[in-house]
Short mmCIF file of C-alpha atoms in Angstrom, two decimals:
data_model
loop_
_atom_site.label_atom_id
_atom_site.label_comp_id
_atom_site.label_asym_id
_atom_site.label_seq_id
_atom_site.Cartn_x
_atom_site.Cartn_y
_atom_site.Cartn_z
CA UNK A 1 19.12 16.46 -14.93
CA UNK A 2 18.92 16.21 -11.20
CA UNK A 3 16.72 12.90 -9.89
CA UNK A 4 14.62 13.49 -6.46
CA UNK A 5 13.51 10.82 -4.51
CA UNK A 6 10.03 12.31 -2.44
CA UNK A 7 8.69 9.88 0.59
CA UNK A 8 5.72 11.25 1.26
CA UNK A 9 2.26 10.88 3.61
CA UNK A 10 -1.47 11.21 2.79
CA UNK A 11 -4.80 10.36 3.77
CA UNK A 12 -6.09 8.46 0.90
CA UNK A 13 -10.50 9.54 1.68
CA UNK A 14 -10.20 12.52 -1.07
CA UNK A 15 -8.79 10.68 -3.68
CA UNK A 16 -9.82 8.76 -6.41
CA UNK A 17 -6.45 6.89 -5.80
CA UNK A 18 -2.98 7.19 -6.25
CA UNK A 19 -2.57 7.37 -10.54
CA UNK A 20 -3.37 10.43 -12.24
CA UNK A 21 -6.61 10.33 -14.12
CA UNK A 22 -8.82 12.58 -16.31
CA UNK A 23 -10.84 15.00 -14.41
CA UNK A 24 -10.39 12.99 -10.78
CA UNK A 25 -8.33 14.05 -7.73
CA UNK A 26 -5.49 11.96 -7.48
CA UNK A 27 -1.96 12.04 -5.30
CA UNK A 28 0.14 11.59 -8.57
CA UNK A 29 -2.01 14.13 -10.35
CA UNK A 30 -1.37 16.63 -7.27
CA UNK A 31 1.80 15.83 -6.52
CA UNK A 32 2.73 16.68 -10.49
CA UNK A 33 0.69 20.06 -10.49
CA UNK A 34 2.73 21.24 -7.72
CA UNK A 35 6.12 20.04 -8.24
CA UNK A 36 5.90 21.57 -12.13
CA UNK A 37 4.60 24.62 -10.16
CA UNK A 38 7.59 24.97 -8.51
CA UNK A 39 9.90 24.31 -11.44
CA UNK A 40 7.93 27.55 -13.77
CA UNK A 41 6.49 24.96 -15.98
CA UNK A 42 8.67 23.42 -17.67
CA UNK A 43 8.67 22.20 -21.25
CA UNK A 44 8.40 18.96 -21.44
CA UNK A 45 6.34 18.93 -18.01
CA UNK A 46 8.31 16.75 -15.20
CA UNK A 47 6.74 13.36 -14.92
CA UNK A 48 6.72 11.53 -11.10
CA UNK A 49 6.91 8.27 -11.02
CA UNK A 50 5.31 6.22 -7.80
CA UNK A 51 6.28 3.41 -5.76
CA UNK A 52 3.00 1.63 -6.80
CA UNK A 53 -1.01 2.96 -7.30
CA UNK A 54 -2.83 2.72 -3.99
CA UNK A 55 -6.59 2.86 -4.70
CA UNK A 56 -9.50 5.20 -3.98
CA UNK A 57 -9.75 5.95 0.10
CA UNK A 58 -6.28 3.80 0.47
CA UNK A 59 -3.74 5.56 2.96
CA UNK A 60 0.28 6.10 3.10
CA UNK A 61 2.37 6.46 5.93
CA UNK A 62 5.37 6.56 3.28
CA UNK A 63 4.82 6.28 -0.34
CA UNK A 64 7.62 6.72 -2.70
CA UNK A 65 8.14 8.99 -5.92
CA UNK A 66 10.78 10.26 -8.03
CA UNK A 67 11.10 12.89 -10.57
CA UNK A 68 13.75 14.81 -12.37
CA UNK A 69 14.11 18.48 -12.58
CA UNK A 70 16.70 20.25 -15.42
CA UNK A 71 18.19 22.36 -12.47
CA UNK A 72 19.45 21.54 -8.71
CA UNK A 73 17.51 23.02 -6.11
CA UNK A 74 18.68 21.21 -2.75
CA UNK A 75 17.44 18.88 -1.13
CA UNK A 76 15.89 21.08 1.85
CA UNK A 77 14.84 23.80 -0.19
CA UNK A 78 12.81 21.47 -2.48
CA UNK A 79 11.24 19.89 0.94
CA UNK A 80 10.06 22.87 2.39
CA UNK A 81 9.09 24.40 -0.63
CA UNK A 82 6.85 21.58 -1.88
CA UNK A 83 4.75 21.47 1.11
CA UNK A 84 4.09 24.63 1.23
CA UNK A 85 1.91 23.82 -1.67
CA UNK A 86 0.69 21.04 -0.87
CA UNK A 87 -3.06 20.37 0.28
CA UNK A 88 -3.91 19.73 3.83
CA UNK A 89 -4.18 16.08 3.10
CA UNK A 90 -0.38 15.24 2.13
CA UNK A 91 2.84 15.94 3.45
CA UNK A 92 6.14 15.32 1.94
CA UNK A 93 8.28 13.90 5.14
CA UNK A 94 11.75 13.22 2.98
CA UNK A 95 13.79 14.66 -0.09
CA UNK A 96 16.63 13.20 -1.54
CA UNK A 97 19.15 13.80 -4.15
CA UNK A 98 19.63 10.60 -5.98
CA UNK A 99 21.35 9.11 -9.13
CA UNK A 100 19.56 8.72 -11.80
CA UNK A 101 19.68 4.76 -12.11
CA UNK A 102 17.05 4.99 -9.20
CA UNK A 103 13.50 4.46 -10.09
CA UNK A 104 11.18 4.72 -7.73
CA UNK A 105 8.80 1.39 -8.74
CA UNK A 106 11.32 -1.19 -10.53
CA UNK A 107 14.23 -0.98 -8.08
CA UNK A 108 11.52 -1.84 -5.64
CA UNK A 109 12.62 -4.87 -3.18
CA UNK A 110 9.78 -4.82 -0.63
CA UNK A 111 6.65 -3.17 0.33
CA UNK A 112 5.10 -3.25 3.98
CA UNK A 113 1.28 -2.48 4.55
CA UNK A 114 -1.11 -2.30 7.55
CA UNK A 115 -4.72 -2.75 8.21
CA UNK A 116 -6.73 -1.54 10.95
CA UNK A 117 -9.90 -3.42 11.45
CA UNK A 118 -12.41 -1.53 14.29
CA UNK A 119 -14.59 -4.03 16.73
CA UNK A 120 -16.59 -1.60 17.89
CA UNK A 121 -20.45 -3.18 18.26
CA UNK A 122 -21.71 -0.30 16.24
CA UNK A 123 -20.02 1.30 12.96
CA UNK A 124 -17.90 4.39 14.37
CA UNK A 125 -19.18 7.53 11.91
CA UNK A 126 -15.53 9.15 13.24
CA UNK A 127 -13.61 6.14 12.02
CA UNK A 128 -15.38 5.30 9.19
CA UNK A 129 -12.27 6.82 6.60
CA UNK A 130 -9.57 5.56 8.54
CA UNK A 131 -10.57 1.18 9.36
CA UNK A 132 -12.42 -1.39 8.30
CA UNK A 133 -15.63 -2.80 10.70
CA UNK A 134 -16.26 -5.79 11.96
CA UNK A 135 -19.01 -6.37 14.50
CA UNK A 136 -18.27 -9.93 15.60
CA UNK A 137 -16.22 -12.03 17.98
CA UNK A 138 -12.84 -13.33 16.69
CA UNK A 139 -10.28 -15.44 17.68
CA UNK A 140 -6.75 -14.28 17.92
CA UNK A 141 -5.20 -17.41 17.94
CA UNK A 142 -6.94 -18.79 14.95
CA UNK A 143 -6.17 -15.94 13.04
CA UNK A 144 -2.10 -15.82 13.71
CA UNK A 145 -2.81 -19.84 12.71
CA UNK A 146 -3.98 -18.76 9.49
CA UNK A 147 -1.47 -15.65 9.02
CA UNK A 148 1.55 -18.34 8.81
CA UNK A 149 -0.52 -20.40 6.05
CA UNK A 150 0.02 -16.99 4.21
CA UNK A 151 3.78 -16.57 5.07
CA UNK A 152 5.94 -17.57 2.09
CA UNK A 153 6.30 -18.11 -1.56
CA UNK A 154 2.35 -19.29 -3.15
CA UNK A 155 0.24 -18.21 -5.74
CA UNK A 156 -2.24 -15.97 -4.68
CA UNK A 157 -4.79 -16.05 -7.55
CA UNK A 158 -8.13 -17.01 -4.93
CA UNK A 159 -6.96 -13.15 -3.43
CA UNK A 160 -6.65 -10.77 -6.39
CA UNK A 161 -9.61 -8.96 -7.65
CA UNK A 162 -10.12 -9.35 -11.34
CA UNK A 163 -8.49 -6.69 -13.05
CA UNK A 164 -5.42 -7.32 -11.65
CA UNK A 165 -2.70 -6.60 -14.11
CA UNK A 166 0.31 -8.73 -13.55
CA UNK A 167 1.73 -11.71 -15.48
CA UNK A 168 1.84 -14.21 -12.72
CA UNK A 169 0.32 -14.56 -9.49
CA UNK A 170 3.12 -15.64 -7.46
CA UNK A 171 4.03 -13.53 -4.96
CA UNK A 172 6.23 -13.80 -1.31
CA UNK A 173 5.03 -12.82 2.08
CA UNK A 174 7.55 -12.27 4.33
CA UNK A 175 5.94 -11.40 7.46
CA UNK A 176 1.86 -11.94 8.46
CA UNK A 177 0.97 -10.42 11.62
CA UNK A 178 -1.97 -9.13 13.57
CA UNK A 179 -2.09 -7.62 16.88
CA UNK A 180 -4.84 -6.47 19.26
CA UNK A 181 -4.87 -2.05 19.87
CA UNK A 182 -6.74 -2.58 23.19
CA UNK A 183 -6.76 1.61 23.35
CA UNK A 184 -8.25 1.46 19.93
CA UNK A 185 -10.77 -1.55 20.19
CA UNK A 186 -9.08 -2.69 16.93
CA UNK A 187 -7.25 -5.72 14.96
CA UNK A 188 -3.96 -4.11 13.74
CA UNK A 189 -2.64 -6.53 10.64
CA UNK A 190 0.50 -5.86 9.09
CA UNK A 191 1.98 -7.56 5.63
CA UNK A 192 5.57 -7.67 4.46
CA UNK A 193 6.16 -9.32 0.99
CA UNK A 194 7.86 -8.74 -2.28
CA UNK A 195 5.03 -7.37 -3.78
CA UNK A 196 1.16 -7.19 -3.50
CA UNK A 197 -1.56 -7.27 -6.05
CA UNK A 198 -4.67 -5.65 -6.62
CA UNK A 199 -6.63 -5.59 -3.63
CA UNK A 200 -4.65 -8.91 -2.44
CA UNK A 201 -4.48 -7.27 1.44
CA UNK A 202 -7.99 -6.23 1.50
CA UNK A 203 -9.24 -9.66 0.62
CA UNK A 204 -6.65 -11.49 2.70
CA UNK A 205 -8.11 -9.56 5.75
CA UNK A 206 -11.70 -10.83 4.94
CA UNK A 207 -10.51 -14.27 4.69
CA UNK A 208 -8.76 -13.59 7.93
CA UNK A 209 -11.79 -12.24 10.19
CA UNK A 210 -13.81 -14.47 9.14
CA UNK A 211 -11.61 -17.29 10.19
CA UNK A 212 -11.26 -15.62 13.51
CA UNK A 213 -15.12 -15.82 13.41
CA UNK A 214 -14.89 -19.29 12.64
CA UNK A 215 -17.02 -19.10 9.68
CA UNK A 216 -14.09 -20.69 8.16
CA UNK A 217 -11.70 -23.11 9.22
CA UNK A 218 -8.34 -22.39 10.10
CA UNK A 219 -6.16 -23.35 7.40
CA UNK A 220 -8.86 -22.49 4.44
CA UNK A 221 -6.27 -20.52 3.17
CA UNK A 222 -4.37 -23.51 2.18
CA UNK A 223 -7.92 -24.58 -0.08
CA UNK A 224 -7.79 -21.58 -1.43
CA UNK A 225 -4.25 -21.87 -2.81
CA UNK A 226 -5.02 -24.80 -4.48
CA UNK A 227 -9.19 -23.89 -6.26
CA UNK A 228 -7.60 -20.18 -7.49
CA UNK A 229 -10.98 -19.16 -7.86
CA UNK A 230 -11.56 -15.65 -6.22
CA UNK A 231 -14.99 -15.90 -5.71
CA UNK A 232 -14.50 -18.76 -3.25
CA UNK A 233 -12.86 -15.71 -0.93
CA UNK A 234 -15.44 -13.81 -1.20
CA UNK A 235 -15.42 -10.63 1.45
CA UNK A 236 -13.02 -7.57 0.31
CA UNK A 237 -12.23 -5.47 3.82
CA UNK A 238 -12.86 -1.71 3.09
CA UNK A 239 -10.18 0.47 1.32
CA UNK A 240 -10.38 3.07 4.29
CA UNK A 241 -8.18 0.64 7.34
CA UNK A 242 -5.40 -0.01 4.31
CA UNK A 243 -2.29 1.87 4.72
CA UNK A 244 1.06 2.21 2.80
CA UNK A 245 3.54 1.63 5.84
CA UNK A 246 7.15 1.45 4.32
CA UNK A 247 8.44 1.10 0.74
CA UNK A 248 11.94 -0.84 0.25
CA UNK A 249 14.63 -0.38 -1.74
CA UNK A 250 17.68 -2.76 -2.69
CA UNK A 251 20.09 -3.32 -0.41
CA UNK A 252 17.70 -2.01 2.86
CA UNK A 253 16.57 -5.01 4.05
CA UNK A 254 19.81 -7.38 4.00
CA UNK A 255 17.45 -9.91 4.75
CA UNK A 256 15.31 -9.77 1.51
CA UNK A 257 17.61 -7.23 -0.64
CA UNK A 258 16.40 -8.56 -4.14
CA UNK A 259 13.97 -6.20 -6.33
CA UNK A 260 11.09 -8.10 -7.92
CA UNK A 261 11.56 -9.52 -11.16
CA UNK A 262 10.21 -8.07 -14.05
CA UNK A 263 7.74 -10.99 -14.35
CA UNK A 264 5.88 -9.81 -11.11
CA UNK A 265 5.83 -6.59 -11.35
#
């Protein structure tokens, strides 16, 4: 058996997300039509295994799969042959032949997102798949205050949307950051951490504009830590301005080279 490793692209607004279910467009559920295409259907049918789900209308700049095939085709063949199959809305930007210890979600050591949040007076129709909205004034500098209260090891319970399955609610941010695309009239965010949660970035961002707003106060994040009560951060920013920026593996980040434990996975 030969193991691929697939980074790929795609513009989340078709799908119902990235896991395969019944009777719903999905990237896995694509992405496995295609590649068992390619290998004449083979019995069993190859499985692909993801990074991590994104949701429904969720983007990825470079989302990570593997799969196994019982014959070698190489590496460039299985590129170019691939997306020539795929839809208009993916693109497969990297193949690689890899051992078969990898796995694409548990050796997992980081993930890095974005969110683009449009301050345009009016809702943008031409935008409206690809950011969040957000009409009012903010404050740069009291947002950046309350990305550091973010920034490290804390349990994150008051930002995951029920649902969530995970075992604990601990997670690590590495890196909290938001920028101003003056080209773009928008608030660029962008998250590095161990892990994220279901639809932890999302609500992190409405905790965040709303500070810049100041219908919060700057450090609220730190209350929120300590009530874990997700209703008490109420707004969850749009799926459409999320986007899967970079996927890490062990060892390429000597700074944070440590997979996530099996308890927060």
């Amino acid at each position: 058996m030969q193991r691929y490793k697939v980074t790929l692209m795609y513009d989340g607004t078709a799908f119902a997300g990235f896991q395969r279910q019944p009777n719903k467009r999905t990237v896995e559920g694509v992405l496995t039509q295609i590649v068992n295409k390619m290998a004449k259907h083979p019995d069993p049918a190859i499985v692909v295994y993801g990074s991590g789900r994104t949701d429904a209308g969720v983007h990825a700049l470079a989302q990570v799969v593997h799969f196994d095939l019982p014959f070698v085709i190489p590496a460039a063949n299985m590129h170019k042959g691939l997306n020539s199959m795929l839809p208009l809305d993916m693109e497969i930007t990297k193949v690689e032949l890899v051992p078969e210890t990898f796995h694409a979600r548990y050796d997992v050591s980081g993930k890095r997102y974005l969110y683009r949040m449009d301050l345009g007076e009016f809702r943008n129709p031409f935008k409206r798949n690809y950011t969040g909205h957000w009409k009012f004034p903010v404050d740069l500098a009291k947002i950046r205050l309350a990305l550091a209260d973010l920034v490290g090891e804390h349990d994150y319970t008051s930002f995951v949307a029920s649902g969530a399955q995970t075992r604990t609610f601990v997670r690590t941010i590495y890196e909290a950051t938001c920028r101003v695309d003056q080209a773009n009239n928008e608030l660029v965010f962008e998250f590095y951490g161990n892990g994220f949660m279901y639809n932890q970035i999302r609500i992190m961002v409405g905790v965040l504009v709303e500070i810049g707003s100041g219908t919060r106060p700057v450090h609220d994040v730190l209350r929120l830590y300590q009530v874990k009560d997700r209703r008490q951060a109420r707004r969850t920013a749009p799926a459409a301005g999320l986007y899967l920026k970079h996927v890490y593996y062990q060892g390429e980040d000597p700074q944070h080279p440590t997979k996530l434990p099996p308890h927060q996975r």
